[in-house]
Amino acid sequence: MTNGRYQLRIVSSARRHMTEDLPEAVATAAFEFITGPLLENPHRVGKQLRPPLTDRHSARRGTYRILYRIDEQAQTVTVLAIGHRGDIYRA
């Protein structure tokens, strides 16, 4: 782990989903979470997923999930997807 904040990357599909598809209140809460607690300590706020998604973590925000990948070497958190818990893990 690290003592500093991580850098943030959001893939274009997650950014588009957050700005166009999510309810405004959910999008606002997700953005505040992503730019705050997630960058401070991504290991603490989420959990590592099971195979075949072991390279990803998931954080809960109500009934929505934020899927992300942590790159310790680059000190980067990449947000991969944001969606409802019933849909987010489907391929």
Short mmCIF file of C-alpha atoms in Angstrom, two decimals:
data_model
loop_
_atom_site.label_atom_id
_atom_site.label_comp_id
_atom_site.label_asym_id
_atom_site.label_seq_id
_atom_site.Cartn_x
_atom_site.Cartn_y
_atom_site.Cartn_z
CA MET A 1 0.00 0.00 0.00
CA THR A 2 0.97 3.61 -0.13
CA ASN A 3 1.01 6.69 2.03
CA GLY A 4 -0.13 9.03 -0.76
CA ARG A 5 -3.19 9.34 -2.91
CA TYR A 6 -3.56 7.26 -6.02
CA GLN A 7 -4.01 8.75 -9.48
CA LEU A 8 -7.43 8.27 -11.10
CA ARG A 9 -8.33 6.89 -14.50
CA ILE A 10 -11.92 6.29 -15.62
CA VAL A 11 -12.49 4.25 -18.77
CA SER A 12 -14.69 5.99 -21.34
CA SER A 13 -17.60 3.55 -21.01
CA ALA A 14 -17.76 4.07 -17.22
CA ARG A 15 -17.53 7.85 -17.65
CA ARG A 16 -20.32 7.80 -20.25
CA HIS A 17 -22.51 5.56 -18.08
CA MET A 18 -22.02 7.84 -15.08
CA THR A 19 -22.88 11.02 -17.00
CA GLU A 20 -25.68 9.70 -19.21
CA ASP A 21 -27.35 6.67 -17.66
CA LEU A 22 -27.20 6.84 -13.88
CA PRO A 23 -29.73 8.85 -11.85
CA GLU A 24 -28.23 12.23 -10.95
CA ALA A 25 -28.09 11.50 -7.20
CA VAL A 26 -26.30 8.18 -7.81
CA ALA A 27 -23.86 9.76 -10.28
CA THR A 28 -23.04 12.54 -7.80
CA ALA A 29 -22.50 10.07 -4.94
CA ALA A 30 -20.34 7.86 -7.17
CA PHE A 31 -18.20 10.80 -8.30
CA GLU A 32 -17.68 12.02 -4.74
CA PHE A 33 -16.72 8.50 -3.65
CA ILE A 34 -14.36 7.97 -6.61
CA THR A 35 -12.54 11.27 -6.11
CA GLY A 36 -12.40 10.96 -2.31
CA PRO A 37 -12.25 7.72 -0.29
CA LEU A 38 -11.43 5.51 -3.28
CA LEU A 39 -8.25 7.43 -4.09
CA GLU A 40 -7.26 7.67 -0.43
CA ASN A 41 -7.31 3.92 0.25
CA PRO A 42 -8.75 1.72 -2.53
CA HIS A 43 -7.99 -1.51 -0.66
CA ARG A 44 -10.07 -0.51 2.35
CA VAL A 45 -13.22 0.77 0.64
CA GLY A 46 -13.74 -2.22 -1.64
CA LYS A 47 -13.17 -5.93 -1.85
CA GLN A 48 -11.22 -8.03 -4.31
CA LEU A 49 -13.46 -10.12 -6.54
CA ARG A 50 -13.28 -13.89 -7.03
CA PRO A 51 -12.13 -15.70 -10.20
CA PRO A 52 -12.35 -14.95 -13.03
CA LEU A 53 -12.39 -11.29 -11.92
CA THR A 54 -9.53 -11.44 -9.39
CA ASP A 55 -7.76 -8.46 -10.96
CA ARG A 56 -10.70 -6.23 -9.98
CA HIS A 57 -12.20 -4.77 -6.84
CA SER A 58 -15.79 -3.78 -6.12
CA ALA A 59 -17.05 -0.97 -3.89
CA ARG A 60 -20.68 -0.62 -2.78
CA ARG A 61 -22.69 2.57 -3.02
CA GLY A 62 -26.22 1.59 -2.05
CA THR A 63 -27.55 -0.80 -4.70
CA TYR A 64 -24.85 0.29 -7.15
CA ARG A 65 -21.32 -1.04 -7.55
CA ILE A 66 -18.10 0.56 -8.73
CA LEU A 67 -15.66 -1.89 -10.31
CA TYR A 68 -12.03 -0.83 -10.37
CA ARG A 69 -8.49 -2.08 -10.82
CA ILE A 70 -5.54 -1.07 -8.63
CA ASP A 71 -2.06 -0.70 -10.13
CA GLU A 72 0.33 -0.46 -7.19
CA GLN A 73 3.39 0.14 -9.34
CA ALA A 74 1.85 3.13 -11.14
CA GLN A 75 -0.13 4.22 -8.04
CA THR A 76 -3.27 4.30 -10.20
CA VAL A 77 -6.90 3.33 -9.66
CA THR A 78 -8.78 2.65 -12.89
CA VAL A 79 -12.59 2.73 -12.68
CA LEU A 80 -13.85 0.09 -15.10
CA ALA A 81 -17.61 0.15 -14.62
CA ILE A 82 -20.39 1.68 -12.55
CA GLY A 83 -23.79 0.06 -12.42
CA HIS A 84 -26.60 -1.62 -10.54
CA ARG A 85 -25.53 -4.66 -8.55
CA GLY A 86 -27.81 -6.94 -10.58
CA ASP A 87 -26.16 -5.98 -13.86
CA ILE A 88 -22.57 -4.97 -13.11
CA TYR A 89 -20.96 -8.44 -12.96
CA ARG A 90 -22.44 -9.70 -16.23
CA ALA A 91 -20.10 -9.96 -19.19
#
